[in-house]
Structure formats: C-alpha cells, structure tokens
Short mmCIF file of C-alpha atoms (C1' of nucleotides) in Angstrom, two decimals:
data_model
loop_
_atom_site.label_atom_id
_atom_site.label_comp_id
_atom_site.label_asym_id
_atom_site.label_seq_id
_atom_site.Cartn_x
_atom_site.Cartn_y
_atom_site.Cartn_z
CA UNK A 19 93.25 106.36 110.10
CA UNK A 20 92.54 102.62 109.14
CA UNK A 21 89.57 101.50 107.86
CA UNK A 22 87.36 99.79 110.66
CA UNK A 23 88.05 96.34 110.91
CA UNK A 24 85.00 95.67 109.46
CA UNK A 25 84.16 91.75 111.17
CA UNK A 26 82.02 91.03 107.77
CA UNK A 27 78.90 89.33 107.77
CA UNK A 28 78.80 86.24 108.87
CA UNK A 29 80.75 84.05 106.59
CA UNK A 30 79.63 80.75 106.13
CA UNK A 31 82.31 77.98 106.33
CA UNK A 32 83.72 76.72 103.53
CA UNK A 33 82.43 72.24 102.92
CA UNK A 34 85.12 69.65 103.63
CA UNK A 35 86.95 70.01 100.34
CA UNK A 36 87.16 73.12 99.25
CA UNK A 37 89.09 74.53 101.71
CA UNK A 38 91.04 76.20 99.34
CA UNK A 39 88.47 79.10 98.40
CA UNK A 40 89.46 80.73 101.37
CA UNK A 41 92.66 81.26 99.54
CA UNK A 42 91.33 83.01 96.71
CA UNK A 43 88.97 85.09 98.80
CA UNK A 44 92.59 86.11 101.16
CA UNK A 45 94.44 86.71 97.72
CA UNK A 46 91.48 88.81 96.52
CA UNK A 47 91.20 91.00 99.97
CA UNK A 48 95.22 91.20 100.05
CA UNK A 49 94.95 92.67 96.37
CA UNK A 50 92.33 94.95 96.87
CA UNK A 51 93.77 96.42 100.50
CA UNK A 52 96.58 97.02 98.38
CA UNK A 53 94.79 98.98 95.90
CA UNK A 54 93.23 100.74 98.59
CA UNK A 55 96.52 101.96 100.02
CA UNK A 56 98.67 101.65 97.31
CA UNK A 57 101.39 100.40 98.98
CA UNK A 58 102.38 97.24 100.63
CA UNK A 59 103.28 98.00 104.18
CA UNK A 60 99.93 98.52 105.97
CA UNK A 61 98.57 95.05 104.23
CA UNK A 62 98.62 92.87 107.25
CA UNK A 63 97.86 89.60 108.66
CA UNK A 64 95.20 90.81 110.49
CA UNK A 65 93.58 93.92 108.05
CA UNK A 66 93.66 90.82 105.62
CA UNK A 67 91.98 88.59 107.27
CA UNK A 68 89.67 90.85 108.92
CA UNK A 69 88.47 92.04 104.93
CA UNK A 70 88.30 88.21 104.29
CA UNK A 71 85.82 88.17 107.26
CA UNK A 72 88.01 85.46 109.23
CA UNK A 73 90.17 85.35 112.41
CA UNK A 74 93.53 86.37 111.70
CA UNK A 75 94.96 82.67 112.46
CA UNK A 76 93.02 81.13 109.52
CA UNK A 77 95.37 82.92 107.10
CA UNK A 78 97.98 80.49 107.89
CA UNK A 79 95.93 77.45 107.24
CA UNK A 80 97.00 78.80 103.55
CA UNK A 81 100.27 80.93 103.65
CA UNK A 82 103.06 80.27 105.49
CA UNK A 83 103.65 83.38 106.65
CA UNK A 84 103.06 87.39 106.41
CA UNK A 85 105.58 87.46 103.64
CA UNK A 86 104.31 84.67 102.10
CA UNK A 87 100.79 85.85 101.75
CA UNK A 88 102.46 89.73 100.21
CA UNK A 89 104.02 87.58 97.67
CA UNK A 90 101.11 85.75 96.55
CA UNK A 91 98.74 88.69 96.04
CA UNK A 92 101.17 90.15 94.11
CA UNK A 93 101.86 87.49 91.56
CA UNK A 94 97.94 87.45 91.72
CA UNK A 95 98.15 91.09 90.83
CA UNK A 96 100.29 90.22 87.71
CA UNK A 97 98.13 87.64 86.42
CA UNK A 98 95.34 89.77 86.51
CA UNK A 99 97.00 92.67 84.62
CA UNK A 100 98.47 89.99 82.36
CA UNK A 101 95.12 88.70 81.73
CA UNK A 102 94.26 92.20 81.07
CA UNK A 103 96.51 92.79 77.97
CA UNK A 104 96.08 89.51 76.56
CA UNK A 105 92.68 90.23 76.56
CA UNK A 106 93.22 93.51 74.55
CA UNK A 107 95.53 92.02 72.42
CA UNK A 108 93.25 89.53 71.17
CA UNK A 109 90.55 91.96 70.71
CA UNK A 110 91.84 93.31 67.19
CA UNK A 111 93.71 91.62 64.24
CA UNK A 112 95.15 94.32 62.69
CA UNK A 113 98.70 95.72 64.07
CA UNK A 114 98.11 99.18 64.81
CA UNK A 115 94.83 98.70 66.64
CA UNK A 116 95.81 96.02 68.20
CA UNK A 117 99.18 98.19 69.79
CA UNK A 118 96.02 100.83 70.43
CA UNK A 119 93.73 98.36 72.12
CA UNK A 120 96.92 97.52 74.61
CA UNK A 121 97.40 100.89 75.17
CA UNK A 122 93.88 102.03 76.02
CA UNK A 123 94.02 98.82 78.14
CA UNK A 124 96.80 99.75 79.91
CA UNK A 125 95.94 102.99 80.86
CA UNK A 126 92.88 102.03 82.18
CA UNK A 127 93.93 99.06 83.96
CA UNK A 128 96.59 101.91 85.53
CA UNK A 129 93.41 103.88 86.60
CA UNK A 130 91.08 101.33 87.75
CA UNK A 131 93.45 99.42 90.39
CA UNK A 132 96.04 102.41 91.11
CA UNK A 133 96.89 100.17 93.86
CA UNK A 134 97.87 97.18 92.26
CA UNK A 135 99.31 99.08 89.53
CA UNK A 136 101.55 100.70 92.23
CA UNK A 137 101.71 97.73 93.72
CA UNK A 138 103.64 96.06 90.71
CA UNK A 139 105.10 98.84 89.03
CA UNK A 140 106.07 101.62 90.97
CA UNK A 141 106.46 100.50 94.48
CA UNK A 142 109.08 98.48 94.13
CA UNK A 143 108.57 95.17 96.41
CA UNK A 144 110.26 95.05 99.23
CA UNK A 145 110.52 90.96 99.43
CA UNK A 146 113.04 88.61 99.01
CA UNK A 147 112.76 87.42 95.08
CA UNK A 148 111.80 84.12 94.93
CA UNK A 149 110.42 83.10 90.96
CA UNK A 150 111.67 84.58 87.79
CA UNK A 151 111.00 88.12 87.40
CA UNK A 152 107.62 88.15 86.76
CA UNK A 153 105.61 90.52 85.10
CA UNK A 154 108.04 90.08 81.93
CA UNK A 155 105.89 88.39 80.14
CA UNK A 156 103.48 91.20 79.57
CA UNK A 157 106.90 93.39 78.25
CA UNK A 158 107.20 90.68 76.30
CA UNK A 159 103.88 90.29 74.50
CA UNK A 160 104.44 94.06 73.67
CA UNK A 161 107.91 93.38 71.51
CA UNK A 162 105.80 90.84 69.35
CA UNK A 163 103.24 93.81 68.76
CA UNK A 164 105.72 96.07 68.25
CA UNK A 165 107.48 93.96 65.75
CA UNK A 166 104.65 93.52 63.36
CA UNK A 167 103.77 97.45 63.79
CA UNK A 168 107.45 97.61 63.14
CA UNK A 169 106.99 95.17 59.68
CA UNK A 170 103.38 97.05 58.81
CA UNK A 171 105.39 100.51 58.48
CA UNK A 172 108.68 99.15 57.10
CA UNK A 173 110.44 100.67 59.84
CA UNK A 174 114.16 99.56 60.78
CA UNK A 175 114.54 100.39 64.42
CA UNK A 176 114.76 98.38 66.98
CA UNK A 177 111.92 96.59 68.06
CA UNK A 178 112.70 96.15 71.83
CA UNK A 179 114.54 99.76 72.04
CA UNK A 180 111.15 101.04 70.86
CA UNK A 181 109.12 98.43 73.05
CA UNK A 182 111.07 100.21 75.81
CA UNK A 183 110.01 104.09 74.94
CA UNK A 184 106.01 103.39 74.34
CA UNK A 185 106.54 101.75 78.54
CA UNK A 186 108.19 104.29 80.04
CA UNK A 187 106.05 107.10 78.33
CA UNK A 188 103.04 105.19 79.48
CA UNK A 189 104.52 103.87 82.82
CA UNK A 190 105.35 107.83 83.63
CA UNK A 191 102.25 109.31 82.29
CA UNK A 192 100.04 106.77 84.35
CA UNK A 193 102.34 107.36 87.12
CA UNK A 194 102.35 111.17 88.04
CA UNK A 195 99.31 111.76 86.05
CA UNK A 196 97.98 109.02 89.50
CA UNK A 197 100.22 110.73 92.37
CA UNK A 198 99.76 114.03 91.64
CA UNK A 199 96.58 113.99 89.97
CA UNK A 200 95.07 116.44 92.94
CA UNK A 201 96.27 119.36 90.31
CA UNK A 202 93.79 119.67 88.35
CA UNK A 203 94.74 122.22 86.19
CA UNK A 204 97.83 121.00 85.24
CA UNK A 205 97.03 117.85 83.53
CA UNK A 206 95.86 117.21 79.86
CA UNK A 207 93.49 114.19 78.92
CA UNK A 208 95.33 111.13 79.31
CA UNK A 209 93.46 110.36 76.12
CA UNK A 210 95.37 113.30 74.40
CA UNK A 211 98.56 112.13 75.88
CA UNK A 212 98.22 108.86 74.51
CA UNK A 213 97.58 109.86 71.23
CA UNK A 214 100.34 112.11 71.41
CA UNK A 215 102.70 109.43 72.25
CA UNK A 216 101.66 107.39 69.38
CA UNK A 217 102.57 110.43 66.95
CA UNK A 218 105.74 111.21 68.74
CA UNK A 219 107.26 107.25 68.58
CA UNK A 220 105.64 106.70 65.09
CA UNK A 221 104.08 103.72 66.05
CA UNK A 222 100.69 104.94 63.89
CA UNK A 223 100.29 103.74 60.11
CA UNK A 224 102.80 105.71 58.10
CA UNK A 225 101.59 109.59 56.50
CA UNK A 226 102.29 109.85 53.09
CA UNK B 295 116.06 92.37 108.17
CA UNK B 296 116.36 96.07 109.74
CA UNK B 297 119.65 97.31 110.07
CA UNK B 298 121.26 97.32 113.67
CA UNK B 299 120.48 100.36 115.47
CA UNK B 300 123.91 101.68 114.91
CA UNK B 301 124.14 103.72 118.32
CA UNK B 302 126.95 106.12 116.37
CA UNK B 303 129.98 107.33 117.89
CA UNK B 304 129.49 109.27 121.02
CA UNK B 305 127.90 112.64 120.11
CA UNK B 306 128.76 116.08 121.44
CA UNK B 307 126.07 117.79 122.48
CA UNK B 308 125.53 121.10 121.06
CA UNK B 309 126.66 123.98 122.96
CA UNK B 310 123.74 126.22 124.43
CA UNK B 311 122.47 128.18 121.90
CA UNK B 312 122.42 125.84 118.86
CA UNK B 313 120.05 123.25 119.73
CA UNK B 314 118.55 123.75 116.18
CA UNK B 315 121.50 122.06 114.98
CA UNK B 316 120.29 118.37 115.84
CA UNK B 317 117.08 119.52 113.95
CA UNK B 318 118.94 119.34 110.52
CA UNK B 319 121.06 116.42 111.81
CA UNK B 320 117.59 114.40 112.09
CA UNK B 321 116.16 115.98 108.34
CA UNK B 322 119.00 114.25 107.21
CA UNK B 323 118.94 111.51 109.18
CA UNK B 324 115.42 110.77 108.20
CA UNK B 325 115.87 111.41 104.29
CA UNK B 326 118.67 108.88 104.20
CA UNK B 327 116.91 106.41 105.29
CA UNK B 328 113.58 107.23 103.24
CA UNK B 329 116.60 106.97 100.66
CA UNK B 330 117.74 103.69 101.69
CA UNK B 331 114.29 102.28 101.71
CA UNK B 332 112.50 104.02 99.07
CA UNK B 333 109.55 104.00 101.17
CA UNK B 334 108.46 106.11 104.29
CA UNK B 335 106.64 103.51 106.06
CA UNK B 336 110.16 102.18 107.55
CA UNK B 337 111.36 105.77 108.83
CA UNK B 338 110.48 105.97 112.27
CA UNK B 339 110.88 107.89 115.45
CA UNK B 340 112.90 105.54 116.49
CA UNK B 341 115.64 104.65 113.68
CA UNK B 342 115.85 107.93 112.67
CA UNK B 343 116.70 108.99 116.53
CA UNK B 344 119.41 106.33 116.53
CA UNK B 345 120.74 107.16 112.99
CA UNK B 346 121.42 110.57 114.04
CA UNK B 347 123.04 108.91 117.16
CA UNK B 348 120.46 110.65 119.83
CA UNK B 349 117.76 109.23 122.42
CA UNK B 350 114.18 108.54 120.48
CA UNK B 351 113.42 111.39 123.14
CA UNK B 352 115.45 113.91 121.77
CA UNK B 353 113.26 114.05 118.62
CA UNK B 354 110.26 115.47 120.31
CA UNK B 355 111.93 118.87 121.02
CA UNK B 356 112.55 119.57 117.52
CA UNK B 357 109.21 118.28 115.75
CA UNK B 358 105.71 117.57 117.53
CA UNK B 359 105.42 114.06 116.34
CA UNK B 360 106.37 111.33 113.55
CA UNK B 361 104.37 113.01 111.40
CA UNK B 362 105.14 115.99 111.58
CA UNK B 363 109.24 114.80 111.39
CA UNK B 364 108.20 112.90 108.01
CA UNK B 365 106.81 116.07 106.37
CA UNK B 366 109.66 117.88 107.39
CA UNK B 367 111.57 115.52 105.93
CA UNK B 368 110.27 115.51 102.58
CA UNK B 369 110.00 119.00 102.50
CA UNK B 370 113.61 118.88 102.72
CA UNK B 371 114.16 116.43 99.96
CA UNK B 372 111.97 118.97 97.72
CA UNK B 373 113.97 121.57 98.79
CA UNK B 374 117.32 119.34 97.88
CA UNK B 375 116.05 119.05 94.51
CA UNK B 376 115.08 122.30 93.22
CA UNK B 377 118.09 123.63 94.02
CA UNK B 378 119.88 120.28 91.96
CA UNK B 379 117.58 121.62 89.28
CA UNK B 380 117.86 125.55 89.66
CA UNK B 381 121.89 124.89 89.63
CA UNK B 382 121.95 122.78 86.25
CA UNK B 383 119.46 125.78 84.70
CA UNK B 384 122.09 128.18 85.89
CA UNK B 385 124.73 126.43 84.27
CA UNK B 386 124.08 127.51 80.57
CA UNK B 387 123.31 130.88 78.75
CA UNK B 388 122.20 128.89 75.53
CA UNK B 389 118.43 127.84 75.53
CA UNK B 390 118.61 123.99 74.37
CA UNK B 391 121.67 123.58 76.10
CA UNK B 392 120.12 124.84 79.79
CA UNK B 393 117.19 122.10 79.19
CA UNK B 394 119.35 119.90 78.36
CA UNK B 395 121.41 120.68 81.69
CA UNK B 396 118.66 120.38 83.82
CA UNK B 397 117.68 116.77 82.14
CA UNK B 398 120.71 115.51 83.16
CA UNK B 399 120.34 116.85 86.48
CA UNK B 400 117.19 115.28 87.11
CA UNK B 401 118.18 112.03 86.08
CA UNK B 402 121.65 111.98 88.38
CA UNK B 403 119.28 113.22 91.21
CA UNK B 404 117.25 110.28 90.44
CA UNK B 405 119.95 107.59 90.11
CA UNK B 406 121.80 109.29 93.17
CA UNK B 407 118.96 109.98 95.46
CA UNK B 408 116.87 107.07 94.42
CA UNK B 409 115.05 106.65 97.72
CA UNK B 410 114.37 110.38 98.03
CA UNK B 411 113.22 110.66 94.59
CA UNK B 412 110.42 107.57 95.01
CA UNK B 413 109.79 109.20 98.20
CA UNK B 414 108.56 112.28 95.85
CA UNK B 415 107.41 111.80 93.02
CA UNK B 416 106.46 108.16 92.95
CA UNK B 417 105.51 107.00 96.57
CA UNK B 418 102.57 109.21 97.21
CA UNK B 419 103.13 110.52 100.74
CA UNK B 420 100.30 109.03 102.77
CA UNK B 421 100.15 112.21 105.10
CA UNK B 422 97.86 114.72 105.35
CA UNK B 423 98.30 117.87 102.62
CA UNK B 424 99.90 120.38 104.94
CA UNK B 425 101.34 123.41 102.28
CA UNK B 426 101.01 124.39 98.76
CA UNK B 427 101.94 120.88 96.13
CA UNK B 428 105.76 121.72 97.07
CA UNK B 429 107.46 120.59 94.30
CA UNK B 430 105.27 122.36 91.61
CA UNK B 431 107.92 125.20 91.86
CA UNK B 432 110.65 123.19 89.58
CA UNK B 433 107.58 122.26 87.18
CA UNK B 434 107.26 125.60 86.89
CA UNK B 435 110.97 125.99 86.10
CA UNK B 436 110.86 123.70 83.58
CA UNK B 437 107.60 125.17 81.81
CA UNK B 438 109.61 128.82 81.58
CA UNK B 439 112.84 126.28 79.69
CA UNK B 440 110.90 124.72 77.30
CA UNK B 441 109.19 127.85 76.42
CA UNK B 442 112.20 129.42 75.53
CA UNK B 443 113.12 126.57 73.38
CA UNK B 444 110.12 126.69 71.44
CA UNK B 445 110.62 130.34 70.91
CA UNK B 446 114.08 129.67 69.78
CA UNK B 447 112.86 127.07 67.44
CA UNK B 448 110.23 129.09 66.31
CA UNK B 449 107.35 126.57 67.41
CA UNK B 450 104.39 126.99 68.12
CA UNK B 451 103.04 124.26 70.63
CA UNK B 452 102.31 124.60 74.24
CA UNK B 453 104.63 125.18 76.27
CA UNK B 454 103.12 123.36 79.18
CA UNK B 455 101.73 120.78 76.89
CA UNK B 456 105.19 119.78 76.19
CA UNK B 457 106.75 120.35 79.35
CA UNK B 458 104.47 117.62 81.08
CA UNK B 459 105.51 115.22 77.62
CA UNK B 460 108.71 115.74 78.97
CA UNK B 461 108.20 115.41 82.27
CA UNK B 462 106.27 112.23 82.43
CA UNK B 463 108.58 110.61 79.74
CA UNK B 464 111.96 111.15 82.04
CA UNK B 465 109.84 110.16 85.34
CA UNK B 466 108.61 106.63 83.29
CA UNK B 467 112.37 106.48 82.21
CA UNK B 468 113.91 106.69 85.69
CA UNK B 469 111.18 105.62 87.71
CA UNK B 470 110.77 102.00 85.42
CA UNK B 471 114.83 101.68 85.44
CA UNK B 472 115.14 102.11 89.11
CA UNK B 473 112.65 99.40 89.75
CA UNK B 474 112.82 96.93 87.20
CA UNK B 475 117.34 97.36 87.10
CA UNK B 476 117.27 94.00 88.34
CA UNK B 477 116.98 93.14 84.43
CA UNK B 478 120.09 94.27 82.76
CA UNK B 479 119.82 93.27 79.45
CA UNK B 480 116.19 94.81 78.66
CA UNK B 481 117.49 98.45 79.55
CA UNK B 482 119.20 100.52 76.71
CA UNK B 483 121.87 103.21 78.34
CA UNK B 484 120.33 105.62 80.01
CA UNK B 485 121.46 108.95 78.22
CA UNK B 486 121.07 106.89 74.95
CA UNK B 487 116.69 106.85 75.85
CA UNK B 488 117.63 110.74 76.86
CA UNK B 489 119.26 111.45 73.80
CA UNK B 490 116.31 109.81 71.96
CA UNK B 491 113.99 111.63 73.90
CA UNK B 492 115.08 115.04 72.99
CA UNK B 493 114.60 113.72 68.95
CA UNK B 494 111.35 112.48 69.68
CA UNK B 495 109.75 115.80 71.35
CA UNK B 496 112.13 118.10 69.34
CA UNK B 497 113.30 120.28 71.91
CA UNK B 498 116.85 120.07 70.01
CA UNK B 499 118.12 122.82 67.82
CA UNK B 500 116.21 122.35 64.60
CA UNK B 501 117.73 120.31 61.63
CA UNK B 502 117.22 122.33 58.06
"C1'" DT C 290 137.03 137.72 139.55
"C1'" DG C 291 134.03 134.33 141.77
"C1'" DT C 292 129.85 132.06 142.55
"C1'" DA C 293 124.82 130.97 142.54
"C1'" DC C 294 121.40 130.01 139.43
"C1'" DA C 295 118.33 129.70 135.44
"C1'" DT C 296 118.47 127.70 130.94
"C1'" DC C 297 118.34 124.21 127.85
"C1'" DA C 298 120.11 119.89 125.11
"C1'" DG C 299 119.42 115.57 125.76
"C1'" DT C 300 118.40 110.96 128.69
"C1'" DG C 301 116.10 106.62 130.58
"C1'" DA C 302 112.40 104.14 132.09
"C1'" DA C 303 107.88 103.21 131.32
"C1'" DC C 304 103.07 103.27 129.10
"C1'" DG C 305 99.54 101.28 125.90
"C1'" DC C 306 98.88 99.39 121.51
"C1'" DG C 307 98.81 96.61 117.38
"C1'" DC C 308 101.58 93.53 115.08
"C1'" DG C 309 102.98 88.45 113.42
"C1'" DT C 310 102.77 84.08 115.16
"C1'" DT C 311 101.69 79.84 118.13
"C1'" DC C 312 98.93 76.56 120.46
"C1'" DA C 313 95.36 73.90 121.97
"C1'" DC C 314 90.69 73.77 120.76
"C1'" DT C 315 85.79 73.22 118.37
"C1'" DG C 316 82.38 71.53 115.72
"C1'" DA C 317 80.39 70.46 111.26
"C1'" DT C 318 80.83 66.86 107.62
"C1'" DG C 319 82.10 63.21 104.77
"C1'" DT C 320 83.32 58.13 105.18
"C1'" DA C 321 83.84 53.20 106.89
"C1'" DC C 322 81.57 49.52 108.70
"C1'" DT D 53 70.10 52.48 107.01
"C1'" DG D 54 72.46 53.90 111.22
"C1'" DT D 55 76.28 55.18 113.84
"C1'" DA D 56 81.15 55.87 115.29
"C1'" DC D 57 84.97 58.29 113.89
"C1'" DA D 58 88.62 60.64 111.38
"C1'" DT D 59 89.11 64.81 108.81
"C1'" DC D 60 89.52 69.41 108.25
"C1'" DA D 61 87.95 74.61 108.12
"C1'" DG D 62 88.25 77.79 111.18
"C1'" DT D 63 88.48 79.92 116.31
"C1'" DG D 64 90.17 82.35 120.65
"C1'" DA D 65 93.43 83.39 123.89
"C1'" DA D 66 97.94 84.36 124.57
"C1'" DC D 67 103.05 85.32 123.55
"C1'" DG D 68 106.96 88.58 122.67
"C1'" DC D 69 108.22 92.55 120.27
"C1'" DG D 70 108.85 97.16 118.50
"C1'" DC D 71 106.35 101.16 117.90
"C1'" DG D 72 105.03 106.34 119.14
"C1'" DT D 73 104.73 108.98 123.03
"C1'" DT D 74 105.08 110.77 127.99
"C1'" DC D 75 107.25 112.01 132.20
"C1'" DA D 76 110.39 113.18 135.50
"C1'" DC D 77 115.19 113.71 135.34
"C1'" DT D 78 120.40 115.17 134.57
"C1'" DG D 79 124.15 117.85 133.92
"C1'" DA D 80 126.82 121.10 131.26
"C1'" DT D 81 126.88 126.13 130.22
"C1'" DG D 82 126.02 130.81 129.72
"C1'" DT D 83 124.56 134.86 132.67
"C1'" DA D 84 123.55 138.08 136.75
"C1'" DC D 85 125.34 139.98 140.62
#
DNA sequence: TGTACATCAGTGAACGCGCGTTCACTGATGTAC
DNA sequence: TGTACATCAGTGAACGCGCGTTCACTGATGTAC
C-alpha cells in the first residue's frame, strides 16, 4: 500500500551553516507526499523524512513536532499557490484577461498539485489554527480584479458577492471534475466549463 | 484529542436470530463518525466497535475487515442520500419547482451530514473500486430534472451539459462554505448564492 | 412438559507492527590561539 | 601555519502506544426428543 520507503541516495550533509536547507527540502517532501495522497493523515514523521532521505529524528532538529511540521507544509502550500496567481495576475494589464489569466491559472494549478490543492481547499485541516486564516489573501487579490472587471463593464453588483460565485464555480468544477474524474464520459473540457462560467457570471467584456 | 472511548450503556444482546441487527448498528456507527471527522482515516475498527458499544471483536462477524466495514459504510451514506434526493424530487408535480426541491435537499444534506457528504463527494475514498461509481444514480436523477426544465422552457441546451453546471456550482458552494465557515463575514446566505444560481443557469420559469 | 444440546452473538487476552518521540551519540567543519 | 576545541547536522537504538487482527472462550436461547 505505501510507497517503499525509498532510503534515497546518499545525501550529502548539509556545511556548518546552512543547516536550515534541510528544512526546505522536509517542507518540499511534506508538500509533495501530500499531493501524492491528497490528504493529510498518512504524511508522517517518518514517510517524510524517509522522502527527504534522512533518519526520522532529524526532522525535529527543525519542527517541533508532527503537527508542527503538517502546519508548515501547508502554509508552504499556500505560498506557492499564492505565488501562482500573483504570477498570473501580473501577466496581463488589461481587466478581462487578466481575470482570464487567474482563471486558467487556477485551474491548472488545481490539476497539477491535486494534492496540495486538496490539501488547502477541500480537505479541511484537521490542526489546531494557529495564524490568521491564511490563504485569504489570494480571495482577496481576486475582489481587486473583480472590481476593475466590475468598473470596465459598468456593472453595479457587488464586487465580493460576485468574487464569491466565479470561486465556488471554479472551486466545485476543479473539485469533482478531480475526485471523480475516473468517468470519463461524463465530463466536458474543463476548458469549456470555464468559458462557460465566464458567460454565465458576465464577467467577459459587455455584447452589444 | 480523540474522544473517550465512550463504552455506551450496557447493550442487550440481540436475541438469536437477529444478529444482523448489530450490522446496521455499526453502518451507523461508522458513518457518524466519518461525519464527525469529515475524514475516513480516523474511523477505525476500534472506535467504531466502541461507538456502537460492542467488543472490537464483535466487528469481524459482520464484515471481513476495516476495509471492507469502511466501504460498507459509505455505501450506506450513498444510499442515505439518494433517497434525501429521490424524496425532495417526489415532492413536486411542477418541473422547476421539483429541481428546485431537490437543490434544497442537497444543500440541507450537506449542511446536516457534513462529514458524510466530504466523505463522498469531496474526500476521495482511498479504497480500492469495489462496485459500479455508486452515487452516479442521483446524477442521473438530476440529468432526467433538468431535462424536463429545458423542455418546459423550451431550450435547447444539453441537458447533461447543464446538469454538471449545476452540479459542480452547488458542490463549490457547499463544499467552500463548509470549509472555509470559519470566515463569517465573506459568505453571502446560503439560499441567497442558490437563488442566484438558478438566475445565472436559467433553470427558472422564463421571464417574457 | 422437561431436559440435553447445538447454535450463535459477543468477549477478552494477546500478537506483531508502525507510529511519534526521546536520548545519548558521532563525526565533519569552522574558529581561536 | 598548525592544532585543539566548540559547534552543529544528522544518526541509531529504544520507548510506549494504539492499531488491525486472531484465537480460544462464554453463556444465553431456541430446538429436538
């Protein structure tokens, strides 16, 4: 059932200061066994550091505990998606394409790391919360797009209601369209979806 | 962090012939407490045993191991729901007013049976594919709705195109509020998004 | 109607295993003199 | 320039625990005669 423990090839030891890359290389393993199973429950101390190619005790030279290490690949997780959107919103000036570019971008981050996706979105974590809710930012850099494709059309509703409806359409499509993708038939292209969602919420440049 | 073992009140055992009852009494044993966690990974042999106030022992007459109890279980939690959905599509002669039934059913089963609906549709179940994709059956149910809407509207899009617009849309809606409620302010009411929903896909009675 | 017995729901102790965590350690490397 | 030493990345063995599962059992109850 689990992957073999896979010992890794030899990993050389990290020099006297730098310690601290073995932190980034758990953080990076943590995320990706997570994206692997989609879930957080099997991601363990010792799977972990196995994947890391390191004795299981080495992990807490960095985290303080089992908990402690779930948490910090998470909010690793949501940096990396944040970085993600960011990155697509910067990639167009104009309003429409750039709501598009965040779109595309979100649907294939959502296909590319499942996992993490699940991870963040849809497995809800079972932890103790510790910062501010995190992963609000990214909501929040979609109201400011929304806003000025709001403006562009001269369109009165609500920003955030409307912020709200492109999420959950996308959150749900990405969602099932990933858990019970393994009927074929049944699905359309995403592709189509998405550009059915932008007609639905008018969100395009106005028809006239 | 678990909850106590909760040995229950002393059980009666079943009379002679009715062993099978303790075989429900564990399918919902075990689907309460997927419920409770959301998850499946927590639900074992053990705590599902004690929850149903019965030796870990006793489990092993009625299924052939943990696996086979979680399948069972979820099985059961299909079941559960397509007859919460089959009951709200029964409720109304008038075409519009039966889908809009059953999309308040699904979204009480969701808020209601939180746990069991993650376990569902949004925690993929990490065990091997056993049956036919249970759960396929109320898709289908909802295809033959929305087809009689569009006939009553006298439209002429796909049926199963817009079924899964529908679909996805309330799972994003339900699945994103159950996980991210910890937020009040971002989330409009509920049955206001529904309400919007129905505009946006126009699966209403037609305005002329 | 009474009794011996087979049936069957459920128990209790024990197993091997993998988990998170602890503890004392090793050995390469940068630094002080 | 050479050497003693403190630092620090990482190890290996061991712990207690809860898990899924097995095995031999108990004791109430319906049934055959």
């Amino acid at each position: 059932v689990a992957p073999p423990p896979e010992p890794d090839t030899h990993r050389v030891r990290n020099p006297r200061g730098q310690g601290d890359r073995l932190r980034v290389e758990l953080l990076d393993a943590a995320a990706e066994l997570m994206a692997v199973h989609g879930s957080i429950d099997k991601v363990g101390v010792r799977a972990v550091a196995a994947a890391a190619g390191v004795s299981p005790t080495a992990v807490y030279r960095h985290f303080e505990s089992h908990t402690d290490l779930l948490w910090a690949a998470v909010q690793y997780s949501f940096d990396e998606f944040a970085r993600a959107m960011a990155g697509a919103a910067a990639s167009a000036d104009d309003p429409y394409e750039r709501l598009a570019a965040m779109g595309e971008a979100y649907m294939q981050f959502a296909r590319d790391h499942r996992g993490k996706y699940r991870v963040m979105f849809s497995n809800r974590v079972p932890l103790p919360p510790r910062t501010e809710p995190v992963g609000m930012h990214a909501f929040d850099q979609l109201v400011a797009v929304v806003t000025e494709v709001l403006a562009a059309r001269d369109d009165d509703r609500d920003p955030r209601f409307v912020s709200v409806q492109v999420w959950t359409w996308m959150h749900g499509i990405v969602d099932l369209m990933g858990s019970h993708g393994e009927v074929p038939d049944l699905w359309p292209d995403p592709d189509v979806m998405l550009a059915e969602l932008r007609v639905r919420l008018e969100i395009g440049p106005r028809q006239h």
